[in-house]
């Protein structure tokens, strides 16, 4: 192991040896683990954790602060709020895990973080249907195709879509029973889809808990770049969890959970009031937007 110490904190060779000996003994304590993967993960975790403690020369007061932070993170977590995932998100660990598990395959669409606001059993909408169900926001016509990496259309692919309303809230954050700004639909025989959603707007991740405190203490913003969530699945293809982002959004470079991929930034074309809608919908005097998102699924899955 490389011994790195904070500049200005001289550490004797004997001390370094004492520290390395502790690490060695903890690593050896897992040598008898019957599950090789569990052994690998835990020994690697110990190696990195000890290297961190030694590199920053962690003080006992800092250790206390860390334990207290994690305790508060646990206390605020329940079946509705998952502060540990939020912590993983703002440390980029969620996005790094997504990257490790979604190695680029040909021109398959890139994945990004799942986020905490997906809900099972969303309402089904028909092609051209509207997922807003009364949620506030500018109407947005979304259309595209689902193909495999050979360019073959995927009929019957299930597309789950969910997003925040123009006030920056998902339906689940209102604390009532509403279901809005979420739905699923299926691609048609040519692998095409189209629906009405809402033009995405920026919103903060929940920041009234310990993770919000961490962001504030470090001068970081809780804001997420504007986005629309997708989860797309089809037999024998890898399920894709992703978003599309709005080109020109000033938050693209500072997304609080590091979810932005260049390939997922799309042009949302603004349509002035009176512009005829693609499906003949009467939008009165409202402006609307439109975006195209062609989805390519990698091989794999069940
Ligand atoms: C979201 O996209 O909704 C989200 C993602 C990560 C953390 C919090 C929110
Ligand atoms: Fe989101």
PDB file of C-alpha atoms in Angstrom, residues 10-290:
ATOM      1  CA  UNK A  10       5.563  13.767   9.590  1.00  0.00           C
ATOM      2  CA  UNK A  11       4.877  10.150  10.396  1.00  0.00           C
ATOM      3  CA  UNK A  12       7.655   7.862  11.527  1.00  0.00           C
ATOM      4  CA  UNK A  13       8.452   4.641   9.754  1.00  0.00           C
ATOM      5  CA  UNK A  14       7.493   2.746  12.912  1.00  0.00           C
ATOM      6  CA  UNK A  15       4.109   4.457  12.994  1.00  0.00           C
ATOM      7  CA  UNK A  16       3.494   3.711   9.303  1.00  0.00           C
ATOM      8  CA  UNK A  17       4.328   0.074   9.991  1.00  0.00           C
ATOM      9  CA  UNK A  18       1.861  -0.019  12.940  1.00  0.00           C
ATOM     10  CA  UNK A  19      -0.892   1.366  10.706  1.00  0.00           C
ATOM     11  CA  UNK A  20      -0.109  -1.016   7.848  1.00  0.00           C
ATOM     12  CA  UNK A  21      -0.187  -3.897  10.317  1.00  0.00           C
ATOM     13  CA  UNK A  22      -3.758  -3.008  11.372  1.00  0.00           C
ATOM     14  CA  UNK A  23      -4.865  -2.971   7.729  1.00  0.00           C
ATOM     15  CA  UNK A  24      -3.127  -6.307   7.115  1.00  0.00           C
ATOM     16  CA  UNK A  25      -4.849  -7.931  10.078  1.00  0.00           C
ATOM     17  CA  UNK A  26      -8.295  -6.689   9.081  1.00  0.00           C
ATOM     18  CA  UNK A  27      -7.756  -7.915   5.514  1.00  0.00           C
ATOM     19  CA  UNK A  28      -6.689 -11.332   6.818  1.00  0.00           C
ATOM     20  CA  UNK A  29      -9.815 -11.551   8.969  1.00  0.00           C
ATOM     21  CA  UNK A  30     -11.809 -11.998   5.746  1.00  0.00           C
ATOM     22  CA  UNK A  31      -9.492 -14.607   4.226  1.00  0.00           C
ATOM     23  CA  UNK A  32     -11.759 -17.430   5.399  1.00  0.00           C
ATOM     24  CA  UNK A  33     -14.902 -15.943   3.840  1.00  0.00           C
ATOM     25  CA  UNK A  34     -16.484 -18.745   1.796  1.00  0.00           C
ATOM     26  CA  UNK A  35     -18.056 -16.400  -0.743  1.00  0.00           C
ATOM     27  CA  UNK A  36     -15.221 -15.167  -2.999  1.00  0.00           C
ATOM     28  CA  UNK A  37     -17.136 -12.110  -4.226  1.00  0.00           C
ATOM     29  CA  UNK A  38     -18.058 -11.037  -0.703  1.00  0.00           C
ATOM     30  CA  UNK A  39     -14.411 -11.494   0.309  1.00  0.00           C
ATOM     31  CA  UNK A  40     -13.207  -9.397  -2.645  1.00  0.00           C
ATOM     32  CA  UNK A  41     -15.674  -6.578  -2.002  1.00  0.00           C
ATOM     33  CA  UNK A  42     -14.992  -6.388   1.743  1.00  0.00           C
ATOM     34  CA  UNK A  43     -11.224  -6.602   1.458  1.00  0.00           C
ATOM     35  CA  UNK A  44     -11.205  -3.895  -1.192  1.00  0.00           C
ATOM     36  CA  UNK A  45     -13.487  -1.740   0.956  1.00  0.00           C
ATOM     37  CA  UNK A  46     -11.134  -2.144   3.929  1.00  0.00           C
ATOM     38  CA  UNK A  47      -8.092  -1.296   1.795  1.00  0.00           C
ATOM     39  CA  UNK A  48      -9.686   1.922   0.491  1.00  0.00           C
ATOM     40  CA  UNK A  49     -11.218   2.890   3.838  1.00  0.00           C
ATOM     41  CA  UNK A  50      -7.942   2.492   5.690  1.00  0.00           C
ATOM     42  CA  UNK A  51      -6.063   4.340   2.957  1.00  0.00           C
ATOM     43  CA  UNK A  52      -8.551   7.211   3.322  1.00  0.00           C
ATOM     44  CA  UNK A  53      -8.216   7.365   7.117  1.00  0.00           C
ATOM     45  CA  UNK A  54      -4.427   7.337   6.827  1.00  0.00           C
ATOM     46  CA  UNK A  55      -4.215   9.767   3.908  1.00  0.00           C
ATOM     47  CA  UNK A  56      -6.250  12.513   5.590  1.00  0.00           C
ATOM     48  CA  UNK A  57      -4.879  11.618   9.073  1.00  0.00           C
ATOM     49  CA  UNK A  58      -8.508  11.475  10.272  1.00  0.00           C
ATOM     50  CA  UNK A  59      -8.900  13.006  13.730  1.00  0.00           C
ATOM     51  CA  UNK A  60     -11.096  11.369  16.361  1.00  0.00           C
ATOM     52  CA  UNK A  61     -13.346  14.425  16.312  1.00  0.00           C
ATOM     53  CA  UNK A  62     -13.772  14.060  12.535  1.00  0.00           C
ATOM     54  CA  UNK A  63     -14.524  10.356  12.983  1.00  0.00           C
ATOM     55  CA  UNK A  64     -17.234  11.349  15.511  1.00  0.00           C
ATOM     56  CA  UNK A  65     -18.666  13.903  13.082  1.00  0.00           C
ATOM     57  CA  UNK A  66     -18.801  11.269  10.349  1.00  0.00           C
ATOM     58  CA  UNK A  67     -20.573   8.762  12.594  1.00  0.00           C
ATOM     59  CA  UNK A  68     -23.031  11.432  13.700  1.00  0.00           C
ATOM     60  CA  UNK A  69     -23.690  12.381  10.042  1.00  0.00           C
ATOM     61  CA  UNK A  70     -24.373   8.749   9.105  1.00  0.00           C
ATOM     62  CA  UNK A  71     -26.630   8.340  12.160  1.00  0.00           C
ATOM     63  CA  UNK A  72     -28.716  11.337  11.081  1.00  0.00           C
ATOM     64  CA  UNK A  73     -28.801   9.930   7.550  1.00  0.00           C
ATOM     65  CA  UNK A  74     -30.212   6.693   8.954  1.00  0.00           C
ATOM     66  CA  UNK A  75     -32.753   8.417  11.175  1.00  0.00           C
ATOM     67  CA  UNK A  76     -34.293  10.438   8.328  1.00  0.00           C
ATOM     68  CA  UNK A  77     -34.488   7.389   6.056  1.00  0.00           C
ATOM     69  CA  UNK A  78     -37.784   5.506   5.866  1.00  0.00           C
ATOM     70  CA  UNK A  79     -39.908   3.843   3.173  1.00  0.00           C
ATOM     71  CA  UNK A  80     -40.666   7.249   1.607  1.00  0.00           C
ATOM     72  CA  UNK A  81     -37.240   8.856   1.869  1.00  0.00           C
ATOM     73  CA  UNK A  82     -33.876   7.234   1.147  1.00  0.00           C
ATOM     74  CA  UNK A  83     -31.156   9.596   2.339  1.00  0.00           C
ATOM     75  CA  UNK A  84     -28.372   7.008   1.844  1.00  0.00           C
ATOM     76  CA  UNK A  85     -29.133   6.819  -1.884  1.00  0.00           C
ATOM     77  CA  UNK A  86     -29.152  10.599  -1.986  1.00  0.00           C
ATOM     78  CA  UNK A  87     -25.719  10.565  -0.338  1.00  0.00           C
ATOM     79  CA  UNK A  88     -24.498   8.064  -2.918  1.00  0.00           C
ATOM     80  CA  UNK A  89     -25.953  10.319  -5.638  1.00  0.00           C
ATOM     81  CA  UNK A  90     -24.240  13.537  -4.545  1.00  0.00           C
ATOM     82  CA  UNK A  91     -20.918  11.716  -4.072  1.00  0.00           C
ATOM     83  CA  UNK A  92     -21.191  10.464  -7.662  1.00  0.00           C
ATOM     84  CA  UNK A  93     -21.184   6.831  -6.460  1.00  0.00           C
ATOM     85  CA  UNK A  94     -24.586   6.151  -8.055  1.00  0.00           C
ATOM     86  CA  UNK A  95     -23.494   7.526 -11.414  1.00  0.00           C
ATOM     87  CA  UNK A  96     -20.176   5.656 -11.209  1.00  0.00           C
ATOM     88  CA  UNK A  97     -22.083   2.414 -10.538  1.00  0.00           C
ATOM     89  CA  UNK A  98     -24.327   3.126 -13.532  1.00  0.00           C
ATOM     90  CA  UNK A  99     -21.227   3.717 -15.674  1.00  0.00           C
ATOM     91  CA  UNK A 100     -19.535   0.495 -14.519  1.00  0.00           C
ATOM     92  CA  UNK A 101     -22.669  -1.535 -15.247  1.00  0.00           C
ATOM     93  CA  UNK A 102     -23.596   0.027 -18.578  1.00  0.00           C
ATOM     94  CA  UNK A 103     -20.408  -0.171 -20.562  1.00  0.00           C
ATOM     95  CA  UNK A 104     -20.972   1.497 -23.905  1.00  0.00           C
ATOM     96  CA  UNK A 105     -22.233  -1.043 -26.423  1.00  0.00           C
ATOM     97  CA  UNK A 106     -22.122   0.187 -30.008  1.00  0.00           C
ATOM     98  CA  UNK A 107     -24.410   3.166 -30.259  1.00  0.00           C
ATOM     99  CA  UNK A 108     -26.743   2.033 -27.472  1.00  0.00           C
ATOM    100  CA  UNK A 109     -28.340   4.947 -25.618  1.00  0.00           C
ATOM    101  CA  UNK A 110     -26.441   5.898 -22.485  1.00  0.00           C
ATOM    102  CA  UNK A 111     -27.868   5.223 -19.045  1.00  0.00           C
ATOM    103  CA  UNK A 112     -28.030   7.598 -16.113  1.00  0.00           C
ATOM    104  CA  UNK A 113     -29.208   7.621 -12.500  1.00  0.00           C
ATOM    105  CA  UNK A 114     -32.581   6.155 -11.533  1.00  0.00           C
ATOM    106  CA  UNK A 115     -33.472   8.716  -8.876  1.00  0.00           C
ATOM    107  CA  UNK A 116     -35.990   8.187  -6.063  1.00  0.00           C
ATOM    108  CA  UNK A 117     -39.222   9.150  -7.824  1.00  0.00           C
ATOM    109  CA  UNK A 118     -40.088   6.136  -9.985  1.00  0.00           C
ATOM    110  CA  UNK A 119     -43.353   4.452  -8.976  1.00  0.00           C
ATOM    111  CA  UNK A 120     -44.541   1.000 -10.079  1.00  0.00           C
ATOM    112  CA  UNK A 121     -47.926   0.612 -11.778  1.00  0.00           C
ATOM    113  CA  UNK A 122     -48.028   3.969 -13.529  1.00  0.00           C
ATOM    114  CA  UNK A 123     -51.109   4.542 -15.723  1.00  0.00           C
ATOM    115  CA  UNK A 124     -50.913   3.312 -19.305  1.00  0.00           C
ATOM    116  CA  UNK A 125     -51.431   5.876 -22.049  1.00  0.00           C
ATOM    117  CA  UNK A 126     -52.075   5.228 -25.736  1.00  0.00           C
ATOM    118  CA  UNK A 127     -49.775   6.498 -28.477  1.00  0.00           C
ATOM    119  CA  UNK A 128     -50.176  10.279 -28.511  1.00  0.00           C
ATOM    120  CA  UNK A 129     -51.635  10.247 -24.982  1.00  0.00           C
ATOM    121  CA  UNK A 130     -50.917  12.824 -22.302  1.00  0.00           C
ATOM    122  CA  UNK A 131     -48.999  11.832 -19.165  1.00  0.00           C
ATOM    123  CA  UNK A 132     -49.518  15.099 -17.311  1.00  0.00           C
ATOM    124  CA  UNK A 133     -52.857  14.114 -15.700  1.00  0.00           C
ATOM    125  CA  UNK A 134     -53.320  17.701 -14.599  1.00  0.00           C
ATOM    126  CA  UNK A 135     -49.721  18.445 -13.534  1.00  0.00           C
ATOM    127  CA  UNK A 136     -48.735  22.047 -14.255  1.00  0.00           C
ATOM    128  CA  UNK A 137     -46.309  22.816 -17.043  1.00  0.00           C
ATOM    129  CA  UNK A 138     -45.813  23.662 -20.685  1.00  0.00           C
ATOM    130  CA  UNK A 139     -47.016  20.821 -22.952  1.00  0.00           C
ATOM    131  CA  UNK A 140     -44.198  19.003 -24.703  1.00  0.00           C
ATOM    132  CA  UNK A 141     -44.608  16.638 -27.652  1.00  0.00           C
ATOM    133  CA  UNK A 142     -42.122  13.781 -27.297  1.00  0.00           C
ATOM    134  CA  UNK A 143     -41.549  11.317 -30.122  1.00  0.00           C
ATOM    135  CA  UNK A 144     -38.986   8.818 -31.305  1.00  0.00           C
ATOM    136  CA  UNK A 145     -38.194   5.215 -31.984  1.00  0.00           C
ATOM    137  CA  UNK A 146     -36.869   2.240 -30.093  1.00  0.00           C
ATOM    138  CA  UNK A 147     -34.405   0.084 -32.025  1.00  0.00           C
ATOM    139  CA  UNK A 148     -31.731  -2.479 -31.229  1.00  0.00           C
ATOM    140  CA  UNK A 149     -28.051  -1.825 -31.964  1.00  0.00           C
ATOM    141  CA  UNK A 150     -28.501  -3.317 -35.458  1.00  0.00           C
ATOM    142  CA  UNK A 151     -31.109  -0.641 -36.178  1.00  0.00           C
ATOM    143  CA  UNK A 152     -34.034  -3.084 -36.071  1.00  0.00           C
ATOM    144  CA  UNK A 153     -37.241  -1.501 -34.703  1.00  0.00           C
ATOM    145  CA  UNK A 154     -38.463  -2.913 -31.387  1.00  0.00           C
ATOM    146  CA  UNK A 155     -42.267  -3.171 -31.371  1.00  0.00           C
ATOM    147  CA  UNK A 156     -44.027  -3.499 -28.011  1.00  0.00           C
ATOM    148  CA  UNK A 157     -41.164  -2.006 -25.975  1.00  0.00           C
ATOM    149  CA  UNK A 158     -42.431  -0.720 -22.634  1.00  0.00           C
ATOM    150  CA  UNK A 159     -41.565   2.926 -22.061  1.00  0.00           C
ATOM    151  CA  UNK A 160     -41.988   4.323 -18.536  1.00  0.00           C
ATOM    152  CA  UNK A 161     -41.787   8.106 -18.307  1.00  0.00           C
ATOM    153  CA  UNK A 162     -41.848  10.322 -15.205  1.00  0.00           C
ATOM    154  CA  UNK A 163     -40.998  13.921 -14.444  1.00  0.00           C
ATOM    155  CA  UNK A 164     -41.432  16.846 -12.054  1.00  0.00           C
ATOM    156  CA  UNK A 165     -44.105  19.487 -12.660  1.00  0.00           C
ATOM    157  CA  UNK A 166     -43.230  23.113 -13.433  1.00  0.00           C
ATOM    158  CA  UNK A 167     -43.025  23.829  -9.684  1.00  0.00           C
ATOM    159  CA  UNK A 168     -40.242  21.262  -9.386  1.00  0.00           C
ATOM    160  CA  UNK A 169     -42.224  18.558  -7.589  1.00  0.00           C
ATOM    161  CA  UNK A 170     -42.994  14.947  -8.427  1.00  0.00           C
ATOM    162  CA  UNK A 171     -46.537  13.769  -7.634  1.00  0.00           C
ATOM    163  CA  UNK A 172     -45.221  11.658  -4.733  1.00  0.00           C
ATOM    164  CA  UNK A 173     -43.859  14.773  -3.022  1.00  0.00           C
ATOM    165  CA  UNK A 174     -47.306  16.288  -2.525  1.00  0.00           C
ATOM    166  CA  UNK A 175     -48.197  13.782   0.185  1.00  0.00           C
ATOM    167  CA  UNK A 176     -51.658  13.099  -1.290  1.00  0.00           C
ATOM    168  CA  UNK A 177     -52.737  10.254  -3.537  1.00  0.00           C
ATOM    169  CA  UNK A 178     -52.330  12.042  -6.842  1.00  0.00           C
ATOM    170  CA  UNK A 179     -50.735  10.296  -9.821  1.00  0.00           C
ATOM    171  CA  UNK A 180     -49.486  12.862 -12.345  1.00  0.00           C
ATOM    172  CA  UNK A 181     -46.634  13.496 -14.751  1.00  0.00           C
ATOM    173  CA  UNK A 182     -45.956   9.778 -15.073  1.00  0.00           C
ATOM    174  CA  UNK A 183     -47.217   7.020 -17.362  1.00  0.00           C
ATOM    175  CA  UNK A 184     -46.165   4.111 -19.528  1.00  0.00           C
ATOM    176  CA  UNK A 185     -46.837   3.276 -23.152  1.00  0.00           C
ATOM    177  CA  UNK A 186     -45.730   0.697 -25.703  1.00  0.00           C
ATOM    178  CA  UNK A 187     -43.998   1.193 -29.040  1.00  0.00           C
ATOM    179  CA  UNK A 188     -46.093   0.491 -32.132  1.00  0.00           C
ATOM    180  CA  UNK A 189     -45.418  -2.160 -34.795  1.00  0.00           C
ATOM    181  CA  UNK A 190     -42.644   0.009 -36.309  1.00  0.00           C
ATOM    182  CA  UNK A 191     -40.978   0.650 -32.925  1.00  0.00           C
ATOM    183  CA  UNK A 192     -42.273   4.246 -32.800  1.00  0.00           C
ATOM    184  CA  UNK A 193     -43.674   6.160 -29.851  1.00  0.00           C
ATOM    185  CA  UNK A 194     -45.174   9.588 -29.243  1.00  0.00           C
ATOM    186  CA  UNK A 195     -46.823  11.261 -26.269  1.00  0.00           C
ATOM    187  CA  UNK A 196     -47.537  14.570 -24.610  1.00  0.00           C
ATOM    188  CA  UNK A 197     -45.459  15.350 -21.527  1.00  0.00           C
ATOM    189  CA  UNK A 198     -44.293  18.575 -19.891  1.00  0.00           C
ATOM    190  CA  UNK A 199     -41.270  20.633 -20.884  1.00  0.00           C
ATOM    191  CA  UNK A 200     -38.787  19.735 -18.097  1.00  0.00           C
ATOM    192  CA  UNK A 201     -37.791  22.453 -15.631  1.00  0.00           C
ATOM    193  CA  UNK A 202     -34.950  22.452 -13.055  1.00  0.00           C
ATOM    194  CA  UNK A 203     -35.578  21.434  -9.442  1.00  0.00           C
ATOM    195  CA  UNK A 204     -33.534  20.697  -6.328  1.00  0.00           C
ATOM    196  CA  UNK A 205     -32.988  17.240  -4.907  1.00  0.00           C
ATOM    197  CA  UNK A 206     -34.443  16.950  -1.378  1.00  0.00           C
ATOM    198  CA  UNK A 207     -32.031  19.138   0.627  1.00  0.00           C
ATOM    199  CA  UNK A 208     -33.656  19.569   4.024  1.00  0.00           C
ATOM    200  CA  UNK A 209     -31.691  16.659   5.550  1.00  0.00           C
ATOM    201  CA  UNK A 210     -28.061  15.735   6.256  1.00  0.00           C
ATOM    202  CA  UNK A 211     -27.193  15.505   2.551  1.00  0.00           C
ATOM    203  CA  UNK A 212     -28.522  19.022   2.003  1.00  0.00           C
ATOM    204  CA  UNK A 213     -26.336  20.106   4.934  1.00  0.00           C
ATOM    205  CA  UNK A 214     -23.318  18.504   3.310  1.00  0.00           C
ATOM    206  CA  UNK A 215     -24.021  20.338   0.043  1.00  0.00           C
ATOM    207  CA  UNK A 216     -24.430  23.645   1.858  1.00  0.00           C
ATOM    208  CA  UNK A 217     -21.271  23.176   3.935  1.00  0.00           C
ATOM    209  CA  UNK A 218     -19.300  22.556   0.757  1.00  0.00           C
ATOM    210  CA  UNK A 219     -20.805  25.370  -1.308  1.00  0.00           C
ATOM    211  CA  UNK A 220     -22.598  23.000  -3.688  1.00  0.00           C
ATOM    212  CA  UNK A 221     -26.045  23.509  -5.186  1.00  0.00           C
ATOM    213  CA  UNK A 222     -28.804  20.873  -4.812  1.00  0.00           C
ATOM    214  CA  UNK A 223     -30.191  21.731  -8.269  1.00  0.00           C
ATOM    215  CA  UNK A 224     -30.619  19.099 -10.934  1.00  0.00           C
ATOM    216  CA  UNK A 225     -30.489  19.997 -14.606  1.00  0.00           C
ATOM    217  CA  UNK A 226     -33.962  19.871 -16.212  1.00  0.00           C
ATOM    218  CA  UNK A 227     -34.744  16.338 -17.328  1.00  0.00           C
ATOM    219  CA  UNK A 228     -37.373  13.790 -18.289  1.00  0.00           C
ATOM    220  CA  UNK A 229     -36.937  10.218 -16.949  1.00  0.00           C
ATOM    221  CA  UNK A 230     -37.263   7.122 -19.150  1.00  0.00           C
ATOM    222  CA  UNK A 231     -37.088   3.411 -18.413  1.00  0.00           C
ATOM    223  CA  UNK A 232     -37.333   1.275 -21.531  1.00  0.00           C
ATOM    224  CA  UNK A 233     -37.582  -2.505 -21.541  1.00  0.00           C
ATOM    225  CA  UNK A 234     -38.121  -5.223 -24.119  1.00  0.00           C
ATOM    226  CA  UNK A 235     -37.468  -8.984 -24.204  1.00  0.00           C
ATOM    227  CA  UNK A 236     -33.831 -10.007 -24.864  1.00  0.00           C
ATOM    228  CA  UNK A 237     -32.634  -6.409 -24.629  1.00  0.00           C
ATOM    229  CA  UNK A 238     -30.957  -4.609 -21.747  1.00  0.00           C
ATOM    230  CA  UNK A 239     -33.362  -2.445 -19.778  1.00  0.00           C
ATOM    231  CA  UNK A 240     -32.367   1.176 -20.147  1.00  0.00           C
ATOM    232  CA  UNK A 241     -32.790   3.685 -17.310  1.00  0.00           C
ATOM    233  CA  UNK A 242     -32.017   7.171 -18.503  1.00  0.00           C
ATOM    234  CA  UNK A 243     -33.147  10.783 -18.843  1.00  0.00           C
ATOM    235  CA  UNK A 244     -33.122  13.372 -21.583  1.00  0.00           C
ATOM    236  CA  UNK A 245     -31.811  16.825 -20.724  1.00  0.00           C
ATOM    237  CA  UNK A 246     -32.663  20.202 -22.235  1.00  0.00           C
ATOM    238  CA  UNK A 247     -29.972  21.754 -24.411  1.00  0.00           C
ATOM    239  CA  UNK A 248     -29.135  25.288 -23.326  1.00  0.00           C
ATOM    240  CA  UNK A 249     -30.017  24.586 -19.669  1.00  0.00           C
ATOM    241  CA  UNK A 250     -27.449  26.466 -17.593  1.00  0.00           C
ATOM    242  CA  UNK A 251     -27.389  23.641 -15.016  1.00  0.00           C
ATOM    243  CA  UNK A 252     -26.044  21.037 -17.449  1.00  0.00           C
ATOM    244  CA  UNK A 253     -22.497  21.458 -16.108  1.00  0.00           C
ATOM    245  CA  UNK A 254     -23.437  21.440 -12.428  1.00  0.00           C
ATOM    246  CA  UNK A 255     -26.060  18.703 -12.070  1.00  0.00           C
ATOM    247  CA  UNK A 256     -26.008  17.819  -8.356  1.00  0.00           C
ATOM    248  CA  UNK A 257     -25.954  14.054  -9.013  1.00  0.00           C
ATOM    249  CA  UNK A 258     -23.583  14.084 -12.038  1.00  0.00           C
ATOM    250  CA  UNK A 259     -26.239  12.486 -14.258  1.00  0.00           C
ATOM    251  CA  UNK A 260     -25.713  14.500 -17.439  1.00  0.00           C
ATOM    252  CA  UNK A 261     -24.248  12.707 -20.483  1.00  0.00           C
ATOM    253  CA  UNK A 262     -23.622  14.769 -23.586  1.00  0.00           C
ATOM    254  CA  UNK A 263     -25.493  12.256 -25.777  1.00  0.00           C
ATOM    255  CA  UNK A 264     -28.632  12.717 -23.666  1.00  0.00           C
ATOM    256  CA  UNK A 265     -28.862  16.493 -24.148  1.00  0.00           C
ATOM    257  CA  UNK A 266     -31.660  17.168 -26.647  1.00  0.00           C
ATOM    258  CA  UNK A 267     -33.099  20.182 -28.409  1.00  0.00           C
ATOM    259  CA  UNK A 268     -36.535  21.003 -27.050  1.00  0.00           C
ATOM    260  CA  UNK A 269     -37.922  23.165 -29.862  1.00  0.00           C
ATOM    261  CA  UNK A 270     -40.111  25.973 -28.552  1.00  0.00           C
ATOM    262  CA  UNK A 271     -43.407  26.364 -30.490  1.00  0.00           C
ATOM    263  CA  UNK A 272     -45.181  29.735 -30.237  1.00  0.00           C
ATOM    264  CA  UNK A 273     -48.913  29.887 -29.448  1.00  0.00           C
ATOM    265  CA  UNK A 274     -50.983  29.032 -32.495  1.00  0.00           C
ATOM    266  CA  UNK A 275     -48.457  26.555 -33.960  1.00  0.00           C
ATOM    267  CA  UNK A 276     -50.514  23.522 -35.077  1.00  0.00           C
ATOM    268  CA  UNK A 277     -49.832  20.462 -32.909  1.00  0.00           C
ATOM    269  CA  UNK A 278     -48.653  17.228 -34.607  1.00  0.00           C
ATOM    270  CA  UNK A 279     -51.828  15.401 -33.592  1.00  0.00           C
ATOM    271  CA  UNK A 280     -54.216  18.303 -34.173  1.00  0.00           C
ATOM    272  CA  UNK A 281     -54.626  18.948 -30.419  1.00  0.00           C
ATOM    273  CA  UNK A 282     -56.121  22.340 -29.661  1.00  0.00           C
ATOM    274  CA  UNK A 283     -53.677  24.126 -27.352  1.00  0.00           C
ATOM    275  CA  UNK A 284     -55.555  27.413 -27.403  1.00  0.00           C
ATOM    276  CA  UNK A 285     -53.201  30.309 -26.759  1.00  0.00           C
ATOM    277  CA  UNK A 286     -50.513  28.193 -25.099  1.00  0.00           C
ATOM    278  CA  UNK A 287     -46.980  27.742 -26.343  1.00  0.00           C
ATOM    279  CA  UNK A 288     -45.606  24.200 -26.414  1.00  0.00           C
ATOM    280  CA  UNK A 289     -42.354  22.418 -27.190  1.00  0.00           C
ATOM    281  CA  UNK A 290     -41.288  19.305 -29.045  1.00  0.00           C
TER     282      UNK A 290
END
